[in-house]
Amino acid sequence: MAEKTIEIEVLRYHPEKDREPHRQVFEVPFTDDMSVLQGVQYIKDYLDGSLSFRWSCRMAICGSCGMMINGIPSLSCQTFLRDYYPARVRVEALSHFPIERDLVISMDGFIEKLESIQPYIIPKEPRTLEQGEYLQTPEQLDAYEQFSSCINCLLCYAACPQFGLNPDFVGPAAIALLHRYNVDSRDGAKAERMELVNSEEGVFNCTAVGYCSEVCPKHVDPANAVNQNKTNSAADYFLRFLAPKGGAK
Amino acid sequence: MKQERKRSNAPIFWALFGAGGMLSALFGPMLVFITGLAVPLGLLLPADTMSYPHMLAFARNWLGKGFIFAIIALFLWHAAHRIFHSLHDIGIHAGTGAKLICYGLAMLGTVLAAYALLAIGF
């Protein structure tokens, strides 16, 4: 019996020799337990060693292997070739990001945004070791828990049309994480982070498309975080005039 | 090295958009039914429901004035915001110009509605 094969069309770009990205089709042996990631790994190992892509854990934990698979932002480790077979599968670098090489995108812009939201607990009240740990009720945990599952895979950025139009937009994952710290009962830096939420790069770039939450492999709901913060930001905008201390500025 | 960020004025337009959206969802279908189907076809409502004297009386009542003003102004702000953002979505980044036209028309409609409702008397 002849070996089954599947065609994988890959977006290639080597900045030192290509003027622009182009497509290349590879024929890869197919078994029905192969992920798309295993498909591109086969290409690298046996067909073209110059193919570049990021991957690490193979089990949807590390967030490295995000790609556009037939135009949909997906983790290639949990997307299976059998769902496309016998048709050709198209694999491209994540949308809306500069391509560094082949399927590798530049994350620099995102890393800056991640730093800007101060993604760590800034304690409301410093505690000494003798005072023990910070205690939280199950309700207080519920408030932020789902937003803490983000693995920074950037699928939501590739899905967000508004990030595509305006790369300065803080964007879904960073705002979801920002929200995660703002609603944590141990944290006291909400006012600082709200400056970013309220800014021209902030939540009002979102037009409530919701695709970010749809593509999230960890079931975080960034659209929910962004839209809750529209309400927070609007309240902050109007109520600052009533605030006893003279508001934010 | 914290960079200075400019506060967005979007909450003003977003609040008007949200209010208009809620109002249009609540009242829009009912108004289409009353003004477009029920009254012209003589269904359910008396034939003279929208006659001039009835409508004039409605517009001269404070409550009626408030209702008409809110419906016209907030629907317009909702539409303006949606059109402005849809332009951006389809790749027309007209910026300040488009903003002025969209929100300017809503503002104009708001002022005209207020003027007409006051001019029609009490």
Short mmCIF file of C-alpha atoms in Angstrom, two decimals:
data_model
loop_
_atom_site.label_atom_id
_atom_site.label_comp_id
_atom_site.label_asym_id
_atom_site.label_seq_id
_atom_site.Cartn_x
_atom_site.Cartn_y
_atom_site.Cartn_z
CA MET A 1 0.00 0.00 0.00
CA ALA A 2 1.30 3.43 -0.95
CA GLU A 3 2.09 5.74 1.93
CA LYS A 4 -0.50 8.46 2.51
CA THR A 5 0.77 12.02 2.14
CA ILE A 6 -0.61 15.49 2.75
CA GLU A 7 0.44 18.78 1.19
CA ILE A 8 1.51 21.55 3.56
CA GLU A 9 1.80 25.01 2.08
CA VAL A 10 4.15 27.15 4.15
CA LEU A 11 4.71 30.89 4.06
CA ARG A 12 8.46 31.38 3.68
CA TYR A 13 10.45 34.53 4.27
CA HIS A 14 14.18 34.85 4.70
CA PRO A 15 14.82 38.58 5.01
CA GLU A 16 18.44 38.29 3.79
CA LYS A 17 17.36 37.01 0.38
CA ASP A 18 13.59 37.39 -0.06
CA ARG A 19 12.07 40.69 -1.07
CA GLU A 20 8.72 39.53 0.24
CA PRO A 21 7.13 36.41 1.73
CA HIS A 22 6.24 33.61 -0.69
CA ARG A 23 4.60 30.22 -0.43
CA GLN A 24 6.22 26.81 -0.74
CA VAL A 25 4.41 23.49 -0.86
CA PHE A 26 5.82 20.35 0.80
CA GLU A 27 4.50 16.83 0.58
CA VAL A 28 4.61 15.21 3.99
CA PRO A 29 3.85 11.60 5.02
CA PHE A 30 0.51 11.58 6.80
CA THR A 31 -0.73 9.61 9.78
CA ASP A 32 -3.97 10.48 11.53
CA ASP A 33 -2.31 11.27 14.86
CA MET A 34 -0.06 14.00 13.44
CA SER A 35 -0.41 17.59 14.57
CA VAL A 36 0.33 20.44 12.17
CA LEU A 37 3.43 21.09 14.31
CA GLN A 38 4.65 17.55 13.62
CA GLY A 39 4.03 18.23 9.95
CA VAL A 40 6.30 21.26 9.88
CA GLN A 41 8.82 19.44 12.06
CA TYR A 42 8.92 16.70 9.40
CA ILE A 43 9.63 19.36 6.79
CA LYS A 44 12.50 20.77 8.85
CA ASP A 45 13.97 17.35 9.66
CA TYR A 46 13.70 15.69 6.24
CA LEU A 47 12.82 18.18 3.48
CA ASP A 48 14.21 21.65 4.18
CA GLY A 49 16.33 22.32 7.26
CA SER A 50 16.13 26.07 6.70
CA LEU A 51 12.45 26.25 7.71
CA SER A 52 12.14 28.31 10.91
CA PHE A 53 9.39 28.16 13.49
CA ARG A 54 8.98 28.33 17.26
CA TRP A 55 7.84 25.44 19.37
CA SER A 56 8.58 23.85 22.70
CA CYS A 57 6.12 21.86 24.81
CA ARG A 58 3.88 20.15 22.18
CA MET A 59 0.96 20.26 24.63
CA ALA A 60 -0.60 23.73 24.50
CA ILE A 61 1.16 25.00 27.60
CA CYS A 62 4.11 27.02 26.36
CA GLY A 63 2.35 29.23 23.81
CA SER A 64 5.25 29.18 21.31
CA CYS A 65 3.79 27.47 18.27
CA GLY A 66 0.99 29.85 17.25
CA MET A 67 0.49 30.02 13.48
CA MET A 68 -2.23 30.89 11.00
CA ILE A 69 -3.58 27.52 9.91
CA ASN A 70 -5.87 27.91 6.93
CA GLY A 71 -6.21 31.53 7.98
CA ILE A 72 -7.23 30.83 11.58
CA PRO A 73 -4.90 31.71 14.48
CA SER A 74 -4.16 28.33 16.09
CA LEU A 75 -1.61 26.50 18.22
CA SER A 76 -0.07 24.12 15.71
CA CYS A 77 0.51 21.50 18.43
CA GLN A 78 -3.19 21.06 19.10
CA THR A 79 -4.38 21.35 15.52
CA PHE A 80 -4.42 18.04 13.69
CA LEU A 81 -3.66 17.29 10.05
CA ARG A 82 -6.47 14.71 9.97
CA ASP A 83 -8.99 17.55 10.20
CA TYR A 84 -7.79 18.79 6.79
CA TYR A 85 -6.75 15.59 5.05
CA PRO A 86 -6.80 14.97 2.11
CA ALA A 87 -6.93 18.72 1.34
CA ARG A 88 -3.82 20.88 1.47
CA VAL A 89 -3.11 22.76 4.72
CA ARG A 90 -1.89 26.36 4.58
CA VAL A 91 0.46 27.45 7.35
CA GLU A 92 1.52 31.08 7.79
CA ALA A 93 3.12 33.33 10.39
CA LEU A 94 0.66 34.94 12.81
CA SER A 95 -1.19 37.87 11.27
CA HIS A 96 -0.57 41.49 12.29
CA PHE A 97 3.03 40.93 13.40
CA PRO A 98 6.28 41.64 11.58
CA ILE A 99 7.82 38.39 10.29
CA GLU A 100 11.33 37.71 11.51
CA ARG A 101 11.86 34.57 9.47
CA ASP A 102 9.39 32.07 7.95
CA LEU A 103 6.83 31.32 10.70
CA VAL A 104 8.69 33.27 13.38
CA ILE A 105 7.19 36.65 14.22
CA SER A 106 8.71 39.53 16.14
CA MET A 107 7.25 39.73 19.66
CA ASP A 108 9.04 42.95 20.62
CA GLY A 109 5.92 45.13 20.53
CA PHE A 110 4.00 42.69 22.69
CA ILE A 111 6.80 42.37 25.24
CA GLU A 112 6.82 46.15 25.65
CA LYS A 113 3.08 46.12 26.23
CA LEU A 114 3.42 43.29 28.71
CA GLU A 115 5.97 45.33 30.66
CA SER A 116 3.77 48.42 30.54
CA ILE A 117 0.88 46.75 32.36
CA GLN A 118 3.09 45.81 35.35
CA PRO A 119 2.04 42.14 35.29
CA TYR A 120 2.82 41.36 38.90
CA ILE A 121 1.16 42.00 42.24
CA ILE A 122 2.02 45.37 43.70
CA PRO A 123 0.85 44.78 47.26
CA LYS A 124 -1.90 46.95 48.68
CA GLU A 125 -0.25 46.68 52.10
CA PRO A 126 3.27 45.35 52.48
CA ARG A 127 3.40 42.47 54.92
CA THR A 128 6.30 41.15 56.90
CA LEU A 129 7.11 37.45 57.02
CA GLU A 130 5.75 37.29 60.57
CA GLN A 131 2.37 38.51 59.34
CA GLY A 132 2.14 35.48 57.11
CA GLU A 133 0.67 35.05 53.67
CA TYR A 134 -2.09 37.01 52.00
CA LEU A 135 -5.39 35.19 52.37
CA GLN A 136 -8.06 35.14 49.70
CA THR A 137 -11.62 33.83 49.69
CA PRO A 138 -12.78 31.57 46.83
CA GLU A 139 -14.83 34.53 45.52
CA GLN A 140 -11.73 36.72 45.44
CA LEU A 141 -9.91 33.99 43.53
CA ASP A 142 -12.80 33.62 41.07
CA ALA A 143 -12.62 37.31 40.19
CA TYR A 144 -9.29 36.93 38.42
CA GLU A 145 -8.53 33.23 38.02
CA GLN A 146 -9.60 32.70 34.39
CA PHE A 147 -7.60 35.77 33.28
CA SER A 148 -4.45 34.27 34.81
CA SER A 149 -4.44 31.33 32.37
CA CYS A 150 -2.94 33.36 29.51
CA ILE A 151 0.15 31.76 27.96
CA ASN A 152 1.10 34.76 25.78
CA CYS A 153 0.68 32.78 22.57
CA LEU A 154 -0.58 35.92 20.74
CA LEU A 155 -3.38 34.13 18.89
CA CYS A 156 -5.75 36.83 20.17
CA TYR A 157 -3.58 39.55 18.62
CA ALA A 158 -3.58 37.74 15.29
CA ALA A 159 -7.37 37.53 15.59
CA CYS A 160 -7.96 41.17 16.57
CA PRO A 161 -8.82 43.36 13.56
CA GLN A 162 -8.32 46.50 15.63
CA PHE A 163 -4.76 45.50 16.59
CA GLY A 164 -4.22 44.87 12.87
CA LEU A 165 -5.31 48.42 12.11
CA ASN A 166 -3.53 50.06 15.02
CA PRO A 167 -0.49 48.21 16.40
CA ASP A 168 -0.30 50.70 19.30
CA PHE A 169 -3.50 49.22 20.77
CA VAL A 170 -2.54 47.50 24.04
CA GLY A 171 -4.57 44.54 22.81
CA PRO A 172 -6.49 41.57 24.21
CA ALA A 173 -3.92 39.47 26.11
CA ALA A 174 -2.19 42.40 27.79
CA ILE A 175 -5.51 43.92 28.86
CA ALA A 176 -6.74 40.55 30.14
CA LEU A 177 -3.58 40.28 32.28
CA LEU A 178 -3.89 43.89 33.36
CA HIS A 179 -7.42 43.10 34.49
CA ARG A 180 -6.19 39.96 36.24
CA TYR A 181 -3.96 42.07 38.51
CA ASN A 182 -6.43 44.94 38.90
CA VAL A 183 -9.14 42.68 40.30
CA ASP A 184 -6.78 40.71 42.56
CA SER A 185 -7.65 41.56 46.15
CA ARG A 186 -3.94 41.59 47.09
CA ASP A 187 -3.04 44.22 44.50
CA GLY A 188 -3.04 47.96 45.03
CA ALA A 189 -1.85 49.39 41.70
CA LYS A 190 -5.16 49.69 39.87
CA ALA A 191 -4.93 53.47 39.58
CA GLU A 192 -1.57 53.23 37.80
CA ARG A 193 -2.80 50.59 35.38
CA MET A 194 -6.03 52.49 34.70
CA GLU A 195 -3.94 55.25 33.11
CA LEU A 196 -3.11 52.79 30.35
CA VAL A 197 -6.70 51.53 30.10
CA ASN A 198 -7.95 55.12 29.77
CA SER A 199 -5.31 56.20 27.27
CA GLU A 200 -5.65 56.49 23.52
CA GLU A 201 -3.87 53.13 23.24
CA GLY A 202 -6.35 51.64 25.70
CA VAL A 203 -9.63 49.75 25.70
CA PHE A 204 -11.59 52.04 23.42
CA ASN A 205 -9.72 50.75 20.37
CA CYS A 206 -11.81 47.60 20.77
CA THR A 207 -15.02 47.38 18.76
CA ALA A 208 -16.29 44.26 20.55
CA VAL A 209 -15.59 41.81 17.73
CA GLY A 210 -14.97 38.98 20.21
CA TYR A 211 -12.76 36.86 17.92
CA CYS A 212 -9.92 37.12 20.48
CA SER A 213 -11.90 35.05 22.99
CA GLU A 214 -12.94 32.58 20.31
CA VAL A 215 -9.36 31.67 19.32
CA CYS A 216 -7.92 31.58 22.85
CA PRO A 217 -6.59 28.06 23.49
CA LYS A 218 -6.74 28.50 27.27
CA HIS A 219 -10.36 29.71 27.45
CA VAL A 220 -9.40 33.09 28.77
CA ASP A 221 -12.01 35.63 27.77
CA PRO A 222 -9.97 38.71 26.83
CA ALA A 223 -12.98 40.35 25.16
CA ASN A 224 -14.72 40.24 28.51
CA ALA A 225 -11.75 41.84 30.27
CA VAL A 226 -11.52 44.58 27.65
CA ASN A 227 -15.22 45.37 27.75
CA GLN A 228 -15.44 45.36 31.55
CA ASN A 229 -12.69 47.93 31.44
CA LYS A 230 -14.58 50.11 28.99
CA THR A 231 -17.18 50.45 31.73
CA ASN A 232 -14.46 51.02 34.36
CA SER A 233 -12.79 53.59 32.15
CA ALA A 234 -16.03 55.44 31.38
CA ALA A 235 -16.89 55.52 35.08
CA ASP A 236 -13.40 56.81 35.82
CA TYR A 237 -13.76 59.44 33.09
CA PHE A 238 -17.00 60.92 34.39
CA LEU A 239 -16.71 60.28 38.11
CA ARG A 240 -13.24 61.79 38.47
CA PHE A 241 -14.96 65.19 38.52
CA LEU A 242 -16.87 64.10 41.60
CA ALA A 243 -13.92 62.46 43.33
CA PRO A 244 -13.09 64.15 46.65
CA LYS A 245 -9.35 64.22 46.00
CA GLY A 246 -9.74 66.01 42.69
CA GLY A 247 -9.58 62.95 40.46
CA ALA A 248 -6.79 61.15 38.68
CA LYS A 249 -4.75 64.06 37.39
CA MET B 1 11.00 55.83 32.19
CA LYS B 2 7.29 56.05 32.24
CA GLN B 3 5.88 57.53 29.10
CA GLU B 4 3.24 60.22 29.26
CA ARG B 5 -0.09 58.90 28.05
CA LYS B 6 -2.93 60.92 26.64
CA ARG B 7 -6.31 60.18 28.14
CA SER B 8 -8.79 59.12 25.48
CA ASN B 9 -11.98 61.15 25.15
CA ALA B 10 -13.76 58.05 23.84
CA PRO B 11 -15.88 57.53 26.99
CA ILE B 12 -18.09 60.49 25.99
CA PHE B 13 -18.89 59.01 22.59
CA TRP B 14 -18.95 55.46 23.90
CA ALA B 15 -21.47 56.39 26.61
CA LEU B 16 -23.74 58.11 24.06
CA PHE B 17 -23.29 55.13 21.75
CA GLY B 18 -24.17 52.71 24.51
CA ALA B 19 -27.21 54.68 25.63
CA GLY B 20 -28.43 54.96 22.03
CA GLY B 21 -27.82 51.27 21.46
CA MET B 22 -29.84 50.27 24.46
CA LEU B 23 -32.65 52.65 23.57
CA SER B 24 -32.78 51.51 19.96
CA ALA B 25 -32.86 47.87 21.04
CA LEU B 26 -35.70 48.58 23.46
CA PHE B 27 -37.77 50.99 21.39
CA GLY B 28 -36.61 50.66 17.79
CA PRO B 29 -38.63 47.57 16.80
CA MET B 30 -41.70 48.88 18.60
CA LEU B 31 -41.47 52.23 16.81
CA VAL B 32 -41.03 50.53 13.44
CA PHE B 33 -44.10 48.44 14.18
CA ILE B 34 -46.26 51.35 15.32
CA THR B 35 -45.22 53.93 12.73
CA GLY B 36 -44.55 51.62 9.81
CA LEU B 37 -47.08 48.79 10.17
CA ALA B 38 -49.76 49.11 12.84
CA VAL B 39 -50.96 52.64 12.11
CA PRO B 40 -50.76 52.64 8.27
CA LEU B 41 -52.38 49.19 8.04
CA GLY B 42 -54.93 49.92 10.76
CA LEU B 43 -53.82 47.03 12.97
CA LEU B 44 -54.47 47.04 16.73
CA LEU B 45 -54.28 50.83 17.11
CA PRO B 46 -56.95 53.44 16.31
CA ALA B 47 -56.56 54.95 12.83
CA ASP B 48 -55.98 58.45 14.18
CA THR B 49 -53.20 57.42 16.59
CA MET B 50 -50.64 59.39 14.62
CA SER B 51 -52.90 62.21 13.47
CA TYR B 52 -51.49 65.73 13.68
CA PRO B 53 -53.45 66.79 16.80
CA HIS B 54 -52.41 63.65 18.65
CA MET B 55 -48.76 63.99 17.74
CA LEU B 56 -48.78 67.71 18.53
CA ALA B 57 -50.23 67.01 21.95
CA PHE B 58 -47.58 64.34 22.50
CA ALA B 59 -44.78 66.70 21.51
CA ARG B 60 -46.12 69.47 23.74
CA ASN B 61 -46.15 67.29 26.83
CA TRP B 62 -42.91 67.35 28.83
CA LEU B 63 -42.74 63.59 28.94
CA GLY B 64 -43.41 63.35 25.19
CA LYS B 65 -40.74 65.96 24.51
CA GLY B 66 -38.24 64.03 26.57
CA PHE B 67 -39.06 60.80 24.78
CA ILE B 68 -38.81 62.30 21.29
CA PHE B 69 -35.57 64.10 22.14
CA ALA B 70 -33.92 61.03 23.64
CA ILE B 71 -34.98 58.84 20.73
CA ILE B 72 -33.73 61.22 18.04
CA ALA B 73 -30.54 62.40 19.73
CA LEU B 74 -29.32 59.09 21.14
CA PHE B 75 -30.18 57.11 17.98
CA LEU B 76 -28.14 59.65 16.04
CA TRP B 77 -25.13 59.42 18.38
CA HIS B 78 -25.33 55.65 18.22
CA ALA B 79 -25.40 55.71 14.41
CA ALA B 80 -22.59 58.27 14.19
CA HIS B 81 -20.31 56.20 16.37
CA ARG B 82 -21.08 53.00 14.49
CA ILE B 83 -20.53 54.61 11.09
CA PHE B 84 -17.29 56.20 12.24
CA HIS B 85 -15.92 52.89 13.48
CA SER B 86 -17.18 50.98 10.45
CA LEU B 87 -15.30 53.39 8.18
CA HIS B 88 -12.15 52.52 10.11
CA ASP B 89 -12.94 48.80 9.84
CA ILE B 90 -13.30 48.90 6.05
CA GLY B 91 -10.00 50.72 5.73
CA ILE B 92 -11.04 54.36 5.50
CA HIS B 93 -8.93 56.02 8.18
CA ALA B 94 -10.29 59.48 7.65
CA GLY B 95 -9.39 60.48 11.21
CA THR B 96 -10.45 63.86 12.48
CA GLY B 97 -12.40 64.75 9.34
CA ALA B 98 -14.62 61.69 9.50
CA LYS B 99 -14.99 62.15 13.24
CA LEU B 100 -16.17 65.72 12.74
CA ILE B 101 -18.65 64.73 10.02
CA CYS B 102 -20.09 61.74 11.91
CA TYR B 103 -20.34 63.28 15.36
CA GLY B 104 -21.03 66.73 13.88
CA LEU B 105 -24.16 65.42 12.14
CA ALA B 106 -25.30 63.80 15.37
CA MET B 107 -24.69 67.08 17.20
CA LEU B 108 -26.58 68.99 14.51
CA GLY B 109 -29.52 66.58 14.74
CA THR B 110 -29.49 66.89 18.52
CA VAL B 111 -29.57 70.69 18.40
CA LEU B 112 -32.28 70.72 15.72
CA ALA B 113 -34.42 68.26 17.69
CA ALA B 114 -34.05 70.34 20.84
CA TYR B 115 -34.87 73.54 18.94
CA ALA B 116 -37.93 72.04 17.21
CA LEU B 117 -39.27 70.56 20.44
CA LEU B 118 -38.94 73.87 22.24
CA ALA B 119 -40.30 75.88 19.29
CA ILE B 120 -43.42 73.73 19.06
CA GLY B 121 -44.55 75.12 22.39
CA PHE B 122 -46.03 73.62 25.53
#
